[in-house]
Short mmCIF file of C-alpha atoms in Angstrom, two decimals:
data_model
loop_
_atom_site.label_atom_id
_atom_site.label_comp_id
_atom_site.label_asym_id
_atom_site.label_seq_id
_atom_site.Cartn_x
_atom_site.Cartn_y
_atom_site.Cartn_z
CA MET A 180 -5.66 -34.70 5.84
CA LYS A 181 -7.77 -31.69 6.76
CA SER A 182 -10.47 -30.96 4.20
CA LEU A 183 -10.78 -27.45 2.80
CA VAL A 184 -13.83 -25.56 4.02
CA ARG A 185 -14.90 -22.27 2.48
CA GLN A 186 -15.16 -19.44 5.00
CA GLY A 187 -15.43 -15.67 4.92
CA VAL A 188 -13.05 -12.86 5.84
CA VAL A 189 -13.59 -9.97 8.26
CA LEU A 190 -11.12 -7.13 8.87
CA THR A 191 -10.95 -6.70 12.65
CA GLY A 192 -7.92 -4.55 13.40
CA THR A 193 -5.83 -1.73 11.93
CA GLY A 194 -2.58 -0.08 12.94
CA SER A 195 0.02 2.31 11.56
CA ALA A 196 3.41 3.83 12.28
CA VAL A 197 5.44 6.64 10.72
CA PRO A 198 8.87 8.09 11.49
CA HIS A 199 8.99 11.17 13.74
CA GLN A 200 11.24 12.98 11.25
CA CYS A 201 9.26 15.22 8.88
CA LEU A 202 10.31 17.15 5.76
CA ASP A 203 7.98 19.90 4.54
CA ASN A 204 7.79 21.65 1.18
CA HIS A 205 9.61 24.74 2.38
CA GLN A 206 12.58 22.61 3.43
CA LEU A 207 12.55 20.87 0.05
CA ASN A 208 12.84 24.30 -1.56
CA GLN A 209 16.25 24.59 0.10
CA MET A 210 17.37 21.39 -1.66
CA VAL A 211 15.94 21.70 -5.20
CA VAL A 212 14.32 24.41 -7.31
CA THR A 213 10.66 24.15 -6.33
CA SER A 214 8.13 25.84 -4.04
CA ASP A 215 5.42 24.99 -1.54
CA ASP A 216 2.71 26.34 -3.88
CA TRP A 217 4.03 24.37 -6.86
CA ILE A 218 4.15 21.07 -4.95
CA LYS A 219 0.74 21.48 -3.30
CA SER A 220 -1.01 22.54 -6.51
CA ARG A 221 0.36 19.59 -8.51
CA THR A 222 0.41 16.81 -5.93
CA GLY A 223 -1.54 17.88 -2.83
CA ILE A 224 1.45 16.98 -0.64
CA HIS A 225 2.48 19.33 2.18
CA HIS A 226 5.08 17.21 3.95
CA ARG A 227 6.38 13.65 4.23
CA HIS A 228 7.84 11.52 7.05
CA LEU A 229 11.34 10.10 6.55
CA LEU A 230 13.04 7.28 8.44
CA PRO A 231 16.27 8.46 10.14
CA PRO A 232 19.55 6.53 9.78
CA LYS A 233 20.03 3.44 11.94
CA ASN A 234 16.27 2.81 11.97
CA SER A 235 14.59 -0.07 10.14
CA LEU A 236 11.51 -0.94 8.16
CA THR A 237 11.20 -4.00 10.40
CA THR A 238 10.81 -1.89 13.54
CA MET A 239 8.26 0.43 11.92
CA ALA A 240 6.25 -2.45 10.47
CA THR A 241 6.28 -4.29 13.80
CA GLU A 242 4.87 -1.23 15.58
CA ALA A 243 2.01 -0.96 13.08
CA ALA A 244 1.34 -4.69 13.42
CA GLN A 245 1.22 -4.55 17.22
CA LYS A 246 -1.45 -1.84 17.07
CA ALA A 247 -3.55 -3.85 14.60
CA ILE A 248 -3.29 -6.99 16.72
CA ALA A 249 -4.33 -5.06 19.83
CA MET A 250 -7.40 -3.62 18.07
CA ALA A 251 -8.38 -7.09 16.85
CA GLY A 252 -8.25 -8.36 20.43
CA ILE A 253 -6.11 -11.40 19.69
CA ALA A 254 -2.62 -12.49 20.73
CA ALA A 255 0.36 -12.64 18.40
CA GLN A 256 0.43 -16.41 18.96
CA ASP A 257 -3.03 -16.64 17.35
CA ILE A 258 -1.73 -15.43 13.97
CA ASP A 259 -1.44 -18.13 11.31
CA LEU A 260 0.04 -16.10 8.45
CA ILE A 261 1.98 -12.84 8.06
CA ILE A 262 2.22 -11.14 4.66
CA LEU A 263 4.50 -8.13 4.33
CA ALA A 264 3.85 -6.03 1.22
CA THR A 265 7.00 -4.03 0.53
CA SER A 266 9.40 -3.07 -2.25
CA THR A 267 12.01 -1.60 0.10
CA PRO A 268 12.97 -4.31 2.62
CA ASP A 269 15.86 -4.07 5.03
CA ASP A 270 16.92 -7.51 3.76
CA LEU A 271 16.40 -8.66 0.16
CA PHE A 272 15.80 -12.17 1.48
CA GLY A 273 12.70 -10.79 3.22
CA ASN A 274 11.63 -9.05 6.41
CA ALA A 275 8.36 -10.84 7.22
CA SER A 276 10.18 -13.53 9.19
CA GLN A 277 11.99 -10.91 11.27
CA ILE A 278 8.65 -9.24 12.05
CA GLN A 279 7.25 -12.64 13.04
CA ALA A 280 10.09 -13.08 15.52
CA ARG A 281 9.72 -9.60 17.01
CA LEU A 282 5.98 -10.06 17.48
CA GLY A 283 6.38 -13.49 19.02
CA ALA A 284 3.96 -14.87 16.41
CA THR A 285 5.47 -18.32 16.75
CA GLN A 286 2.67 -20.15 14.89
CA ALA A 287 2.70 -17.91 11.82
CA VAL A 288 4.03 -18.62 8.36
CA ALA A 289 5.59 -15.38 7.07
CA PHE A 290 6.60 -14.12 3.65
CA ASP A 291 7.18 -10.90 1.70
CA LEU A 292 5.08 -9.85 -1.29
CA THR A 293 6.39 -7.33 -3.83
CA ALA A 294 3.85 -5.43 -5.91
CA ALA A 295 4.97 -1.85 -5.24
CA CYS A 296 2.06 0.58 -4.82
CA SER A 297 -0.48 -2.18 -5.53
CA GLY A 298 1.05 -4.30 -2.76
CA PHE A 299 -1.64 -3.86 -0.12
CA VAL A 300 -4.53 -4.71 -2.46
CA PHE A 301 -2.65 -7.69 -3.92
CA GLY A 302 -1.80 -8.79 -0.38
CA LEU A 303 -5.41 -8.45 0.76
CA VAL A 304 -6.64 -10.67 -2.05
CA THR A 305 -3.83 -13.18 -1.46
CA ALA A 306 -4.64 -13.41 2.24
CA ALA A 307 -8.32 -13.92 1.49
CA GLN A 308 -7.61 -16.92 -0.74
CA PHE A 309 -5.77 -18.72 2.07
CA MET A 310 -8.63 -17.93 4.44
CA ARG A 311 -11.54 -18.77 2.16
CA THR A 312 -10.22 -22.30 1.69
CA GLY A 313 -10.07 -22.78 5.45
CA THR A 314 -6.28 -23.02 5.52
CA TYR A 315 -5.73 -20.08 7.90
CA GLU A 316 -8.02 -18.24 10.32
CA ASN A 317 -6.00 -15.21 11.50
CA VAL A 318 -3.84 -13.28 9.03
CA LEU A 319 -1.70 -10.20 9.58
CA LEU A 320 -1.20 -8.09 6.44
CA ILE A 321 1.35 -5.27 6.57
CA GLY A 322 2.24 -2.63 4.01
CA ALA A 323 5.53 -0.89 4.80
CA GLU A 324 8.01 1.17 2.79
CA VAL A 325 11.20 3.18 3.26
CA LEU A 326 11.26 4.91 -0.11
CA SER A 327 13.59 7.65 1.14
CA ARG A 328 16.45 5.15 0.73
CA TRP A 329 15.89 5.04 -3.01
CA VAL A 330 14.95 8.62 -3.89
CA ASP A 331 17.34 10.87 -5.81
CA TRP A 332 17.12 13.92 -3.55
CA SER A 333 18.48 16.13 -6.33
CA ASP A 334 15.66 15.17 -8.73
CA ARG A 335 12.80 17.60 -8.16
CA ARG A 336 10.42 15.47 -10.24
CA THR A 337 10.49 12.59 -7.75
CA CYS A 338 11.93 13.77 -4.42
CA ILE A 339 8.81 15.82 -3.69
CA LEU A 340 6.55 12.77 -3.88
CA PHE A 341 7.71 10.01 -1.58
CA GLY A 342 7.64 9.31 2.15
CA ASP A 343 8.08 6.43 4.58
CA GLY A 344 5.49 4.63 6.69
CA ALA A 345 3.76 1.40 7.64
CA GLY A 346 0.17 0.24 7.99
CA ALA A 347 -1.26 -3.11 9.05
CA VAL A 348 -4.56 -4.97 9.24
CA VAL A 349 -5.72 -8.18 10.91
CA LEU A 350 -8.08 -10.42 8.94
CA GLN A 351 -10.09 -13.10 10.72
CA ALA A 352 -12.19 -15.99 9.51
CA SER A 353 -15.95 -15.55 9.75
CA GLU A 354 -19.19 -17.01 8.45
CA TYR A 355 -19.73 -13.60 6.87
CA ASP A 356 -17.46 -12.61 3.97
CA CYS A 357 -16.55 -8.91 3.88
CA LEU A 358 -14.44 -9.15 0.72
CA LEU A 359 -17.33 -8.60 -1.65
CA GLY A 360 -15.40 -8.49 -4.93
CA PHE A 361 -12.00 -7.81 -6.44
CA GLN A 362 -10.12 -7.43 -9.72
CA LEU A 363 -6.34 -7.43 -10.32
CA HIS A 364 -4.26 -6.56 -13.40
CA THR A 365 -0.66 -6.25 -14.62
CA ASP A 366 0.79 -4.80 -17.84
CA GLY A 367 4.51 -5.48 -17.96
CA THR A 368 4.87 -3.73 -21.32
CA GLN A 369 4.63 -0.42 -19.44
CA SER A 370 7.07 -1.27 -16.64
CA GLN A 371 9.61 1.27 -17.90
CA HIS A 372 7.43 4.16 -16.68
CA LEU A 373 8.13 3.49 -12.99
CA LYS A 374 11.27 1.63 -11.92
CA LEU A 375 13.71 1.01 -9.11
CA GLN A 376 16.24 -0.86 -11.18
CA PHE A 377 19.42 -2.78 -10.37
CA GLN A 378 22.58 -1.22 -11.82
CA GLU A 379 25.36 -3.69 -12.32
CA GLU A 380 29.07 -3.44 -12.79
CA GLU A 381 31.07 -6.30 -14.23
CA LYS A 382 33.31 -8.18 -11.81
CA VAL A 383 35.76 -10.62 -13.35
CA LEU A 384 36.21 -13.71 -11.18
CA VAL A 385 38.70 -15.69 -13.27
CA ASP A 386 39.55 -15.80 -16.97
CA ASN A 387 36.37 -15.83 -19.13
CA ILE A 388 34.06 -15.85 -16.08
CA SER A 389 32.45 -12.70 -14.76
CA VAL A 390 29.35 -11.67 -12.84
CA GLY A 391 27.35 -8.49 -12.47
CA GLN A 392 27.38 -6.83 -9.06
CA GLY A 393 26.22 -3.46 -7.82
CA THR A 394 23.26 -1.78 -6.18
CA TYR A 395 19.94 -0.22 -7.14
CA LYS A 396 19.54 3.07 -8.99
CA PRO A 397 17.18 5.70 -7.53
CA ILE A 398 13.48 5.65 -8.40
CA SER A 399 12.75 6.82 -11.94
CA MET A 400 9.25 7.75 -13.07
CA ASN A 401 7.51 9.11 -16.12
CA GLY A 402 4.91 11.14 -14.24
CA GLN A 403 2.74 11.96 -17.23
CA GLU A 404 2.42 8.33 -18.30
CA VAL A 405 1.71 7.12 -14.77
CA TYR A 406 -0.98 9.79 -14.36
CA ARG A 407 -2.55 8.84 -17.71
CA PHE A 408 -2.47 5.14 -16.82
CA ALA A 409 -3.99 5.65 -13.36
CA VAL A 410 -6.81 7.94 -14.47
CA GLN A 411 -7.80 5.50 -17.20
CA LYS A 412 -7.32 2.12 -15.53
CA VAL A 413 -8.31 2.70 -11.90
CA PRO A 414 -11.96 3.69 -12.54
CA GLU A 415 -12.30 0.65 -14.81
CA VAL A 416 -10.92 -1.79 -12.25
CA ILE A 417 -13.11 -0.38 -9.48
CA GLU A 418 -16.19 -0.77 -11.68
CA LYS A 419 -15.20 -4.39 -12.46
CA ALA A 420 -14.71 -5.17 -8.78
CA LEU A 421 -18.08 -3.60 -7.98
CA PHE A 422 -19.68 -5.73 -10.71
CA ARG A 423 -18.19 -8.86 -9.13
CA ALA A 424 -19.59 -7.68 -5.78
CA GLY A 425 -23.04 -7.13 -7.27
CA LEU A 426 -22.95 -3.46 -6.25
CA ASP A 427 -23.36 -0.08 -7.89
CA VAL A 428 -20.93 2.78 -7.46
CA LYS A 429 -23.65 4.67 -5.56
CA GLN A 430 -23.46 2.02 -2.84
CA VAL A 431 -19.80 2.84 -2.10
CA ASP A 432 -19.46 4.74 1.18
CA TRP A 433 -15.71 5.38 0.95
CA LEU A 434 -13.18 5.49 -1.85
CA LEU A 435 -9.71 4.68 -0.49
CA MET A 436 -7.04 4.61 -3.18
CA HIS A 437 -3.28 4.43 -3.10
CA GLN A 438 -2.17 7.90 -2.03
CA ALA A 439 -0.02 8.90 -5.02
CA ASN A 440 -1.26 12.30 -6.14
CA GLN A 441 -4.35 14.27 -5.14
CA ARG A 442 -5.09 15.09 -8.77
CA ILE A 443 -5.27 11.34 -9.51
CA LEU A 444 -7.61 10.75 -6.56
CA ASP A 445 -9.88 13.58 -7.66
CA ALA A 446 -9.87 12.56 -11.34
CA VAL A 447 -10.76 8.92 -10.56
CA ALA A 448 -13.56 9.96 -8.20
CA GLU A 449 -14.94 12.36 -10.83
CA ARG A 450 -14.98 9.67 -13.52
CA LEU A 451 -16.84 7.33 -11.17
CA GLY A 452 -19.25 10.03 -10.03
CA ILE A 453 -18.13 9.69 -6.39
CA PRO A 454 -18.42 12.97 -4.42
CA ASP A 455 -15.38 14.48 -2.70
CA LYS A 456 -16.87 13.82 0.76
CA LYS A 457 -16.46 10.08 0.15
CA ILE A 458 -12.73 10.26 -0.68
CA ILE A 459 -10.36 9.25 2.11
CA SER A 460 -7.06 11.09 1.70
CA ASN A 461 -4.12 11.73 4.00
CA LEU A 462 -1.69 12.38 1.16
CA ALA A 463 -0.99 15.94 2.34
CA ASN A 464 0.62 14.64 5.54
CA TYR A 465 2.61 11.66 4.28
CA GLY A 466 3.18 11.81 0.52
CA ASN A 467 3.36 8.59 -1.47
CA THR A 468 4.19 5.71 0.89
CA SER A 469 3.57 3.00 -1.74
CA ALA A 470 2.24 -0.25 -0.20
CA ALA A 471 1.80 1.49 3.16
CA SER A 472 -0.49 4.24 1.91
CA ILE A 473 -3.86 2.44 1.95
CA PRO A 474 -3.55 0.77 5.38
CA LEU A 475 -2.08 3.96 6.85
CA ALA A 476 -5.04 6.02 5.65
CA LEU A 477 -7.48 3.27 6.67
CA ASP A 478 -6.12 3.15 10.22
CA GLU A 479 -6.47 6.91 10.66
CA ALA A 480 -10.03 6.89 9.31
CA VAL A 481 -11.05 3.99 11.55
CA ARG A 482 -9.53 5.47 14.70
CA ARG A 483 -11.22 8.84 14.24
CA GLY A 484 -14.57 7.10 13.79
CA GLN A 485 -15.02 8.13 10.17
CA ILE A 486 -15.70 4.59 8.97
CA LYS A 487 -18.76 2.92 10.50
CA ALA A 488 -19.95 -0.66 10.74
CA HIS A 489 -21.24 -2.02 7.40
CA ASP A 490 -19.73 0.85 5.39
CA VAL A 491 -18.63 -0.29 1.93
CA ILE A 492 -15.04 0.68 1.07
CA ALA A 493 -13.59 0.58 -2.44
CA PHE A 494 -9.83 0.02 -2.14
CA ALA A 495 -7.68 0.61 -5.22
CA GLY A 496 -3.93 0.26 -5.67
CA PHE A 497 -1.88 1.15 -8.74
CA GLY A 498 1.75 1.65 -9.62
CA ALA A 499 4.96 -0.04 -10.73
CA GLY A 500 4.68 -3.14 -12.82
CA LEU A 501 2.58 -1.55 -14.09
CA SER A 502 0.02 -3.12 -11.80
CA TRP A 503 -3.41 -2.14 -10.56
CA GLY A 504 -6.27 -3.66 -8.66
CA ALA A 505 -9.39 -2.99 -6.60
CA ALA A 506 -11.11 -4.73 -3.71
CA ILE A 507 -14.59 -3.99 -2.37
CA PHE A 508 -14.76 -4.50 1.39
CA GLU A 509 -17.51 -4.13 3.97
CA TRP A 510 -16.21 -2.74 7.25
CA GLY A 511 -17.20 -4.27 10.59
CA SER A 512 -16.04 -6.33 13.56
CA LEU A 513 -16.94 -9.97 14.14
CA ASP A 514 -19.66 -8.80 16.56
CA ASP A 515 -21.16 -6.48 13.92
CA PHE A 516 -21.90 -9.47 11.72
CA LYS A 517 -23.29 -11.65 14.49
CA ASN A 518 -26.18 -9.23 15.04
#
């Protein structure tokens, strides 16, 4: 039996994909009582991308994955593990296996992970544990969501917030470990504040035997409670992750949080004493894409050259569960850490 050998993790590729269809605030104003100024001032969102009918999360996630694999310079057959972080799969039995097939990643184990808006951070930490023990060397982590399927488009409190998209990263084994520290949390006593809940109807099968069948209700959210939770808990979890990494907040080059609301991003940065110039945000263009939001923003920042080798990034996810977590990561290719 192969012995377990501790090894490090390097993030070597990123990719993203969004639907071509775009809904802006002015168009939303034709659907519900709201305005462009109201939405921008309270959320920072200008428009959001929405997946058209007869399109799939699987296709969008596969496109993002292909771009990440190409940047990493490996073949799909080199991938050992695929983790898909999503709460809105095409198939409730899971979509990771379908992505594996489309990529031709024939050697990869594949599974879905559900942690809503914390999904990417939870997935990153999960992938790292498989890699640090020496079990897998090349891991593909995808965050993808089609939230437009589950939005009540007549509810102006929620329909302004959400969009669809996918982001992916490739993690590779290395002697150098770029995951410097992390911290994860869940508080199920507050789960009622953000839900996408099953709604059942009784179906009688035979006398005295019945089951519950149905579908899922639209997303419901208590915005004030979620804001209060995020502004309190996210700075704390980032500080704990930094402590585990042996770093100070002043050593953070980039703060990349789940893109939920610009006021949350700004409030967390202010509490940590992180200047605005260090906040990575693309919320205005995409809205809240849940598990896709962090890798989508990361891919854009990497491809425009904003993030440099050896930059320290503080990732933070938060949302339904309620769940929250942070991971401190040093950016760089395998070659960057050989020098």
